[in-house]
Short mmCIF file of C-alpha atoms in Angstrom, two decimals:
data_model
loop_
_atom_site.label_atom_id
_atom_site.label_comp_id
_atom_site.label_asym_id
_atom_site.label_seq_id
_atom_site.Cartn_x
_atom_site.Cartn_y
_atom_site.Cartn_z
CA UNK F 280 -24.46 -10.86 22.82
CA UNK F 281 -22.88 -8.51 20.79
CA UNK F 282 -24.86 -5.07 19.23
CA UNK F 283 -24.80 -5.56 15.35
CA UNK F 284 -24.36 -1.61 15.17
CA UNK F 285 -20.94 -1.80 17.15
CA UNK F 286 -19.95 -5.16 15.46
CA UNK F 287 -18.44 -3.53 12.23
CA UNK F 288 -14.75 -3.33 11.10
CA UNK F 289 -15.95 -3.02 7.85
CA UNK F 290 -14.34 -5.09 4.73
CA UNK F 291 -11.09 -2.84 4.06
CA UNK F 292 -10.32 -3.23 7.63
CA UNK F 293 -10.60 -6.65 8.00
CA UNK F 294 -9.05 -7.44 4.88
CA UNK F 295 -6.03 -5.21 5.76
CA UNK F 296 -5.67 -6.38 8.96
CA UNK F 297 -5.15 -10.06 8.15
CA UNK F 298 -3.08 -9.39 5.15
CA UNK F 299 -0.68 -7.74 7.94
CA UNK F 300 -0.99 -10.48 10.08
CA UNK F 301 -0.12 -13.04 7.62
CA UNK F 302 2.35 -10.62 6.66
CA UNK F 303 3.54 -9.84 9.55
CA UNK F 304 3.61 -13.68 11.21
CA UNK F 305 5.86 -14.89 8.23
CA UNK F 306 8.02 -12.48 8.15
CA UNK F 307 8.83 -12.99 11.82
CA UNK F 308 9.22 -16.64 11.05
CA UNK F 309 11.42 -16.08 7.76
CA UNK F 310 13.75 -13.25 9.73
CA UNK F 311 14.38 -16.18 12.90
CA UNK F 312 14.83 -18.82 10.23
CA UNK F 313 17.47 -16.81 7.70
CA UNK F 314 19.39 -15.70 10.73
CA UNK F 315 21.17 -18.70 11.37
CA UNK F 316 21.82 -20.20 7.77
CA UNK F 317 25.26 -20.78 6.08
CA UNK F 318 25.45 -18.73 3.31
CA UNK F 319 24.35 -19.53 0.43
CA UNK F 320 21.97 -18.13 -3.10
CA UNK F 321 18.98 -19.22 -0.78
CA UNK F 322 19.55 -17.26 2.27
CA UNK F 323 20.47 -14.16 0.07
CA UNK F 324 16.95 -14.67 -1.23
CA UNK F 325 15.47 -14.74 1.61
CA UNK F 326 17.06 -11.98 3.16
CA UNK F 327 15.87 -9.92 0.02
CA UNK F 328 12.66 -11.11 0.76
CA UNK F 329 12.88 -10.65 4.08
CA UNK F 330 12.98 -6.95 3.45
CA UNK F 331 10.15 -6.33 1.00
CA UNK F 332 7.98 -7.81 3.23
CA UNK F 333 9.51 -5.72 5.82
CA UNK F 334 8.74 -2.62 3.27
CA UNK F 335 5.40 -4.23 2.57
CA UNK F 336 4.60 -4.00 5.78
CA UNK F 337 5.08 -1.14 6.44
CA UNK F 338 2.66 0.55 3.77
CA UNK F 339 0.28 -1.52 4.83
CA UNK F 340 1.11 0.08 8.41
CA UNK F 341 0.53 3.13 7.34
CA UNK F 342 -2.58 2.56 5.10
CA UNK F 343 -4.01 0.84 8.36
CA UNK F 344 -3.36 3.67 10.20
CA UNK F 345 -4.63 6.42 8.19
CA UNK F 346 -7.89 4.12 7.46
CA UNK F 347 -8.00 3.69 11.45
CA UNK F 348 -7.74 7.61 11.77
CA UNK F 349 -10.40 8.31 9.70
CA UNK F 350 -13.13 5.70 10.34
CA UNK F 351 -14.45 4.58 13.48
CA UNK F 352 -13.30 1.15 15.29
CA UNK F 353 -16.24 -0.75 17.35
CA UNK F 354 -16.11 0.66 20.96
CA UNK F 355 -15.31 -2.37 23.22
CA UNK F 356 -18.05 -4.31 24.76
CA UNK F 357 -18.99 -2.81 27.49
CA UNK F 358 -18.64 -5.99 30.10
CA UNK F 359 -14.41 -5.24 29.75
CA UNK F 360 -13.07 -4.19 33.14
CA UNK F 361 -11.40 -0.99 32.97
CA UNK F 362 -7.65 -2.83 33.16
CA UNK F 363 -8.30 -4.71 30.09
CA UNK F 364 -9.73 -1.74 28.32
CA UNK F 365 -6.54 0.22 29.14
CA UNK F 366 -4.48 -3.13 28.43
CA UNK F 367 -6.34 -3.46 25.09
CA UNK F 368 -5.56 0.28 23.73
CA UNK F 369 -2.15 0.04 24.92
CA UNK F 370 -0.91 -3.23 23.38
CA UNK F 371 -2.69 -1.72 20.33
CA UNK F 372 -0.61 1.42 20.45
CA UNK F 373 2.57 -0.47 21.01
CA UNK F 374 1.64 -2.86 17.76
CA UNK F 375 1.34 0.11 15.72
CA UNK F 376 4.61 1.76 16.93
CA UNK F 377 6.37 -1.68 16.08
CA UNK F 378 4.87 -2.13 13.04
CA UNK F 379 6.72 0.93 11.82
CA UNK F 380 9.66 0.93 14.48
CA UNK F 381 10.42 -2.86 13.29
CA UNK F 382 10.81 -2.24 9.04
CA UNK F 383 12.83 1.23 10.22
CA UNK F 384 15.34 -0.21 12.46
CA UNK F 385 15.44 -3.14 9.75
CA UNK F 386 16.47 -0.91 6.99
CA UNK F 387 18.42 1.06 9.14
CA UNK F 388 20.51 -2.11 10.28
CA UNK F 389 20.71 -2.95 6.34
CA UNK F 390 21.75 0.29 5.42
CA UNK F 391 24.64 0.56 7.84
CA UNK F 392 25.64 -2.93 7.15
CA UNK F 393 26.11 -1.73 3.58
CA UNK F 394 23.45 -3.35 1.78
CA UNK F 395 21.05 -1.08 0.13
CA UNK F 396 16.94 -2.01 -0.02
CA UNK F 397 16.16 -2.67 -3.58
CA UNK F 398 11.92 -3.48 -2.95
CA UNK F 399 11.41 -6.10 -5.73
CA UNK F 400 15.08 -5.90 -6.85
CA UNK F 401 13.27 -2.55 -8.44
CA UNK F 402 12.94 0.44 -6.71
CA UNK F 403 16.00 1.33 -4.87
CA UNK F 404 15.08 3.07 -1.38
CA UNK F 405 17.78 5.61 -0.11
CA UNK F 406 19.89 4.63 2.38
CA UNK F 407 19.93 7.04 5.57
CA UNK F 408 23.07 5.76 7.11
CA UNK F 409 26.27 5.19 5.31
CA UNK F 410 28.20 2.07 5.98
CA UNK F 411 29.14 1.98 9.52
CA UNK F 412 30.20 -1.54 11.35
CA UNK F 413 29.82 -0.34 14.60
CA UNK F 414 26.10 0.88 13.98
CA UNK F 415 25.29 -1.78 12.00
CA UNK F 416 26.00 -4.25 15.38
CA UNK F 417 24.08 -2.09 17.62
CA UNK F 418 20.92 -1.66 14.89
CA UNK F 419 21.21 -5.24 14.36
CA UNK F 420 20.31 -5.85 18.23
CA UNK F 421 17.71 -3.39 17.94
CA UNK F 422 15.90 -4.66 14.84
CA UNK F 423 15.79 -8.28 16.62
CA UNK F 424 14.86 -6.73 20.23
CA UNK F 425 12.25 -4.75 18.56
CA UNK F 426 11.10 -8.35 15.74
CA UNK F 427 11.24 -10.12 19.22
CA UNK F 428 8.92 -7.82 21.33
CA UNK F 429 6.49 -7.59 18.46
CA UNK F 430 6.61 -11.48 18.42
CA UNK F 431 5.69 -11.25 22.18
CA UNK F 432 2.61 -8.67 21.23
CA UNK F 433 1.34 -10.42 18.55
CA UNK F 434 1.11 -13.84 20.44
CA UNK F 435 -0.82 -11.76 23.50
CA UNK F 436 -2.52 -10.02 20.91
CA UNK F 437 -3.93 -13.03 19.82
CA UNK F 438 -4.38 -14.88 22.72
CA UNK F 439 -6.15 -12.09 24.40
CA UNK F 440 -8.34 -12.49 21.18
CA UNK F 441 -9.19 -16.32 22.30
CA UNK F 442 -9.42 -15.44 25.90
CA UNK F 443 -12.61 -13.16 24.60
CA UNK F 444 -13.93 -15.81 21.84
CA UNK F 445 -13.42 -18.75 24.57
CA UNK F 446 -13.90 -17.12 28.31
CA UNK F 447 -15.33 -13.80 27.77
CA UNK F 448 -17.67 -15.24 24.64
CA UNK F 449 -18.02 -11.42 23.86
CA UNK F 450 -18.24 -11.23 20.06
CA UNK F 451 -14.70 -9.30 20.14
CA UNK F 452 -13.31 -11.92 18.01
CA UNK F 453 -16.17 -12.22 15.61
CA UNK F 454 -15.65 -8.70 14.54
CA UNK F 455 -12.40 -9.18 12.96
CA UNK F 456 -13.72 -13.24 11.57
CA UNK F 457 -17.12 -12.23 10.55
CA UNK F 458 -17.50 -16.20 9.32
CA UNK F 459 -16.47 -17.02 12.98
CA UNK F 460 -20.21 -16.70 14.78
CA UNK F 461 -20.37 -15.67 18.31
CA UNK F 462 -20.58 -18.23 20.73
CA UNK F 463 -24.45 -18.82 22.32
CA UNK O 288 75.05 16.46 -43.78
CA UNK O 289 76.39 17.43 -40.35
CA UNK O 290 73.31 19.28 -39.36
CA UNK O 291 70.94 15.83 -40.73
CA UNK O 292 73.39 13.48 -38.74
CA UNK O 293 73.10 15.97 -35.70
CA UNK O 294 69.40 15.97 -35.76
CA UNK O 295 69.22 12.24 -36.41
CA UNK O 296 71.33 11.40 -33.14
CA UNK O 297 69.24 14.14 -31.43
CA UNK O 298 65.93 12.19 -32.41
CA UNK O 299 67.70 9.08 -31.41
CA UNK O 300 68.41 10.98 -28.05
CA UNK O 301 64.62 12.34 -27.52
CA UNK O 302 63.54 8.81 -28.15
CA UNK O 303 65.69 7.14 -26.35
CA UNK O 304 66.13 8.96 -23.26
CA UNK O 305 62.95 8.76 -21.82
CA UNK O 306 62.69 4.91 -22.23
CA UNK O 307 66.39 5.12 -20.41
CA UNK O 308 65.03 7.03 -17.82
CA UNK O 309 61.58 4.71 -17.22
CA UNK O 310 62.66 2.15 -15.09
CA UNK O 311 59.98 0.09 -13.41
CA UNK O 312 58.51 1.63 -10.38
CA UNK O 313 56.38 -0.08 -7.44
CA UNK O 314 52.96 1.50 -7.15
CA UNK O 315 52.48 3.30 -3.67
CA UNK O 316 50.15 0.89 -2.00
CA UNK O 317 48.76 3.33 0.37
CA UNK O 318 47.14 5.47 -2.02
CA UNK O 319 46.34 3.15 -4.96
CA UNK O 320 43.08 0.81 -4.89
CA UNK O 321 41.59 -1.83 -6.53
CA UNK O 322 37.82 -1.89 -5.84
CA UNK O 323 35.04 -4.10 -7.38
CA UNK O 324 31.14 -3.60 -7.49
CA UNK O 325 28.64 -6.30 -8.44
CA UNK O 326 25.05 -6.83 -8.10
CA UNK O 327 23.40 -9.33 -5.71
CA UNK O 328 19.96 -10.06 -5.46
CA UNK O 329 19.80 -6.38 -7.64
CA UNK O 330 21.62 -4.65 -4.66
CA UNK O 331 24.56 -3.13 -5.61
CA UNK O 332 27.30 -4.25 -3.18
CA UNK O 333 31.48 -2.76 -3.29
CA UNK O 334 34.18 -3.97 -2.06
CA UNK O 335 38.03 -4.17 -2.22
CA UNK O 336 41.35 -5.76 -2.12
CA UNK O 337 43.81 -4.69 0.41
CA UNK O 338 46.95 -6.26 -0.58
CA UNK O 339 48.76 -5.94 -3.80
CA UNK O 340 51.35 -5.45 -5.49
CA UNK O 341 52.51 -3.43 -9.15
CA UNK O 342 55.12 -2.74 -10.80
CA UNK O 343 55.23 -0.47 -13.91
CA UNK O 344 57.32 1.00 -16.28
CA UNK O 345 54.98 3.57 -18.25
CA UNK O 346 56.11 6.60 -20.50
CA UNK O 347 52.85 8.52 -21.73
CA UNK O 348 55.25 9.16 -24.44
CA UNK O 349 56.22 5.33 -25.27
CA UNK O 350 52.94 3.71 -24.26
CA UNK O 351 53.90 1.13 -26.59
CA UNK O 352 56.85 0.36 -24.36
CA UNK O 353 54.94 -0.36 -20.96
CA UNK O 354 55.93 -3.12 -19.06
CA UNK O 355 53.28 -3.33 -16.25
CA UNK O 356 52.48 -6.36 -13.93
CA UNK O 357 49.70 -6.05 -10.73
CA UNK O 358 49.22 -9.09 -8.51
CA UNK O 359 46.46 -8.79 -5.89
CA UNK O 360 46.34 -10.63 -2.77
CA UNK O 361 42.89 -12.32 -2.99
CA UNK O 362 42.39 -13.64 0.52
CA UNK O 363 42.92 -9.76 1.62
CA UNK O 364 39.59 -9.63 0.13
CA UNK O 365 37.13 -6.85 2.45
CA UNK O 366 33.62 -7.24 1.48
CA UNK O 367 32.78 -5.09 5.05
CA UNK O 368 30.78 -8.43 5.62
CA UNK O 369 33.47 -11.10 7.74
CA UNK O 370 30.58 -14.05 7.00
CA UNK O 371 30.99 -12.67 2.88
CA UNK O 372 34.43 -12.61 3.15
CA UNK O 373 35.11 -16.05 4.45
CA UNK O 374 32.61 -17.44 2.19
CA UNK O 375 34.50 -15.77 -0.97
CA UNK O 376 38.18 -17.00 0.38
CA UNK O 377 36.06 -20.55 -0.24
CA UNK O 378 36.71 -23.14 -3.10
CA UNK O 379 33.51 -21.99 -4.97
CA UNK O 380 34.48 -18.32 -5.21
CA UNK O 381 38.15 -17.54 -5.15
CA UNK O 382 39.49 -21.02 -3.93
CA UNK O 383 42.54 -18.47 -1.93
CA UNK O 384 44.13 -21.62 -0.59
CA UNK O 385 44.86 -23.20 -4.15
CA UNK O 386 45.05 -19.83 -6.30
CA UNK O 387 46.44 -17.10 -3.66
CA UNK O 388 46.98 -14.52 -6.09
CA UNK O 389 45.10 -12.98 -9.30
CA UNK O 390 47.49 -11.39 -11.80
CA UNK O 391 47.44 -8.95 -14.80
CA UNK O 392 50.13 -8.25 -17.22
CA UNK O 393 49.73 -5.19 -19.28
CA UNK O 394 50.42 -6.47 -22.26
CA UNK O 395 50.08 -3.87 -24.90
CA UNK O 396 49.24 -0.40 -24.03
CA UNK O 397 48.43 2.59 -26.40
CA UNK O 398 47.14 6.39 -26.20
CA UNK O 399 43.44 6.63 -26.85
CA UNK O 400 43.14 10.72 -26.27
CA UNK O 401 44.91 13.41 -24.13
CA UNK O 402 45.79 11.36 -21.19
CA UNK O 403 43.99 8.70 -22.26
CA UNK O 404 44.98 4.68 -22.57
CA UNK O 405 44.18 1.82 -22.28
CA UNK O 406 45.83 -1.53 -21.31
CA UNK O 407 45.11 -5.34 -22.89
CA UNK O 408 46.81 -8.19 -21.26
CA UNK O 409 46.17 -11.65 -19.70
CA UNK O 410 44.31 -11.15 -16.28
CA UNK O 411 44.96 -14.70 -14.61
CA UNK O 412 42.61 -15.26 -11.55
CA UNK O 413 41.90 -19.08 -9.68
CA UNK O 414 43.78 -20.94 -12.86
CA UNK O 415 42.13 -19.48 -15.80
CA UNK O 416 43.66 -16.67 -17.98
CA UNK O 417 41.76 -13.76 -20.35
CA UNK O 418 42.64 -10.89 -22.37
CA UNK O 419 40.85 -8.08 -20.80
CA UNK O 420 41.10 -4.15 -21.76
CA UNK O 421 41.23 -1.65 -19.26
CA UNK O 422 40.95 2.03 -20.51
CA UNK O 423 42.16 4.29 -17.46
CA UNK O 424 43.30 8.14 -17.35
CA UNK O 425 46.84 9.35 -16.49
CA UNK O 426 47.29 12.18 -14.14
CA UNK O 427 51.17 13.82 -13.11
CA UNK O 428 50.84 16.07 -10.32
CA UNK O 429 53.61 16.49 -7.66
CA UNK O 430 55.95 13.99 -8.68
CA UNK O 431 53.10 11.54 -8.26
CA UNK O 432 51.51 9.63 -11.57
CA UNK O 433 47.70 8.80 -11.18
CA UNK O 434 46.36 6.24 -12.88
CA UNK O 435 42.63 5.13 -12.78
CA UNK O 436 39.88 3.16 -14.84
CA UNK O 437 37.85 0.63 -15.18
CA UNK O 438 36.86 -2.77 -16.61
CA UNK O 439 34.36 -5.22 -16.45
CA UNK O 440 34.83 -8.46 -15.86
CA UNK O 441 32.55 -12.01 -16.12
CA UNK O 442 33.22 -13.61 -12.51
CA UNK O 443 31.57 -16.89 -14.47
CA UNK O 444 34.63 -16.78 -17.10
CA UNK O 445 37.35 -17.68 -14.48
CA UNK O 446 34.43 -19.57 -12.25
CA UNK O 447 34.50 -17.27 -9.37
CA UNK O 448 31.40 -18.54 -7.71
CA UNK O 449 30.59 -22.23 -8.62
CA UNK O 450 27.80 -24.87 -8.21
CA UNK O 451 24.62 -22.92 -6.31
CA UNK O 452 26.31 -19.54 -6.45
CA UNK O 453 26.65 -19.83 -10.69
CA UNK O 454 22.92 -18.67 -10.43
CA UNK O 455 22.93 -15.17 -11.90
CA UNK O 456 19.61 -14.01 -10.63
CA UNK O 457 21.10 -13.88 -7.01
CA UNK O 458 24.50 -12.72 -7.88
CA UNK O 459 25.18 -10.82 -11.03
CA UNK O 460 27.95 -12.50 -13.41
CA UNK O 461 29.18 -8.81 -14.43
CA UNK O 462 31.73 -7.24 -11.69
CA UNK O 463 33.13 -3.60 -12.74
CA UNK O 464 36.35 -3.79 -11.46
CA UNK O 465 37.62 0.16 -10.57
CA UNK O 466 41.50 0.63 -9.95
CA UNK O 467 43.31 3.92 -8.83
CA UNK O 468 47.66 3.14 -8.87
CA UNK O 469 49.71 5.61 -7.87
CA UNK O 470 53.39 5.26 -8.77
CA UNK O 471 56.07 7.70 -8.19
CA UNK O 472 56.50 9.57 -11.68
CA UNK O 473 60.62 9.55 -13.10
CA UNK O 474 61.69 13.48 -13.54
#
């Protein structure tokens, strides 16, 4: 179905983007799981962890970005109707702006709960806000807001990627798992 | 032999005047501290105590003579952190219910430069009892006396953080304990 001179993310691309995604999927799961436990050595851990992914993440963000900026995506098959075209390229704008606003708020919320970013328990990252209680409560709401509406976008990210694979039988998914061959 | 007998008693006066004169004040609460800053998970992570209570006798000129006793409230611990806090006031950290206060005699105390000391003594905390030495600096100004240091301190030694939380790699065992007293100076 799909034109093999369209059909190319390239390696870098596809390897980045699934790195994020596994990236980006477990460190959803880890931040609703540490939430809620007593604490304890593990859940200090795991918050620690918690935020170099978080850091992680985000310079893989911005790699993505700047390797999206400067090399051509595959255009969209041309069968899309013009609502899921402008669907597509918006959900995919609003990924990328919480895949930066998400880490930012998160070290934000650390920072003004007192607790400094150490990535790797190495390289200490500045803290923007000083200790502030108040802040802290209201960042805290918006770092989860924020990890919850990227949640939301990653699941219709991913079914919309089905619906194409499944119902559409496009090749959209195929680009991204070149192993996966196009439905004939 | 008058003058020699004069300037005896007159030493005997200079020496002993000043220890006459120090009698043990109570350290204004409201502008001393005692802060403490470990390391967890690498982070570096302060906080305080906001209760406690000192009395001291101290003559820069008599060091020798101090008589100086702090107790610190533990459950007035403030870690900024209420879920840290209540976790600390716990049996495997500070055990506040069984061992409400940590205390520190000054035991010996001696010049170590131009307002300069430093203070040994027993520093009791949840049952167990160390020598520790705390160098700190001595400041008059205004009728107030400043004094402020530091000392480290192994939370492990006096098992402040037991079972899981004895795992160094998540929280440090070395806590730098920083304390500013401020006690109304004697003319």
């Amino acid at each position: 179905m799909s034109l093999p001179d369209r059909n190319d993310y390239g390696a870098t691309a596809i390897g980045l983007h699934w790195l994020a995604a596994a990236l980006i999927v477990a460190n959803l799961a880890l931040g609703l799981y540490m939430v809620d436990l007593s604490l304890s050595p593990a859940k200090l851990r795991y918050y620690s962890w918690h935020k170099w992914a978080g850091v992680t993440i985000f310079l893989l963000s911005a790699l993505r970005l700047l390797w999206r900026l400067t090399h051509r995506a595959p255009a969209l098959p041309d069968s899309m109707p013009t609502w899921q075209r402008a669907a597509a390229h918006a959900s995919h704008h609003l990924l990328y702006l919480l895949f930066f606003a998400v880490p930012l708020t998160g070290w934000l919320f650390s920072s003004a709960a007192g607790f400094q970013t150490v990535y790797f328990g190495v390289v200490p990252i500045p803290d923007l806000l000083d200790k502030n209680k108040e802040l802290a409560d209201v960042l805290k709401l918006v770092h989860r807001s924020l990890a919850y509406g990227l949640a939301a976008l990653v699941v219709l990210h991913a079914a919309a990627a089905i619906k194409h694979h499944v119902a559409d039988n496009d090749g959209v998914l195929a680009r991204m798992l070149p192993f996966l061959k196009p439905r004939s | 032999m008058i003058a020699r007998c004069l300037a005896a008693s007159a030493a005997v006066l200079v020496l002993t005047l000043p220890a006459a004169a120090q009698t043990p004040q109570k350290v204004a609460v409201e502008k001393s501290h005692i802060r403490f800053a470990f390391k967890q998970m690498n982070v570096p992570v302060e906080g305080r105590f906001r209760k406690f209570d000192a009395t001291v006798a101290f003559d820069p000129r008599k060091p020798e003579a101090t008589k100086a006793e702090f107790e610190v409230d533990l459950a007035s611990i403030d870690l900024g952190n209420p879920e840290g806090e209540t976790e600390a006031r716990r049996k495997p950290w500070l055990n506040v219910e069984a061992f409400p206060k940590a205390k520190f005699v000054a035991a010996s105390v001696k010049a170590t430069g131009p307002g300069r000391y430093e203070a040994t003594g027993p520093l009791s905390i949840k049952g167990a009892s160390f020598n520790i030495t705390a160098p700190f600096t001595l400041v008059d100004a205004g009728g107030m006396r400043t004094v402020e240091g530091q000392f480290p301190l192994k939370r492990l030694q006096f098992r402040i953080g037991d079972g899981p939380w004895s795992d160094t790699e998540t929280v440090a065992d070395e806590v730098t304990v920083r304390f500013k007293f401020v006690i109304p100076s004697t003319p």
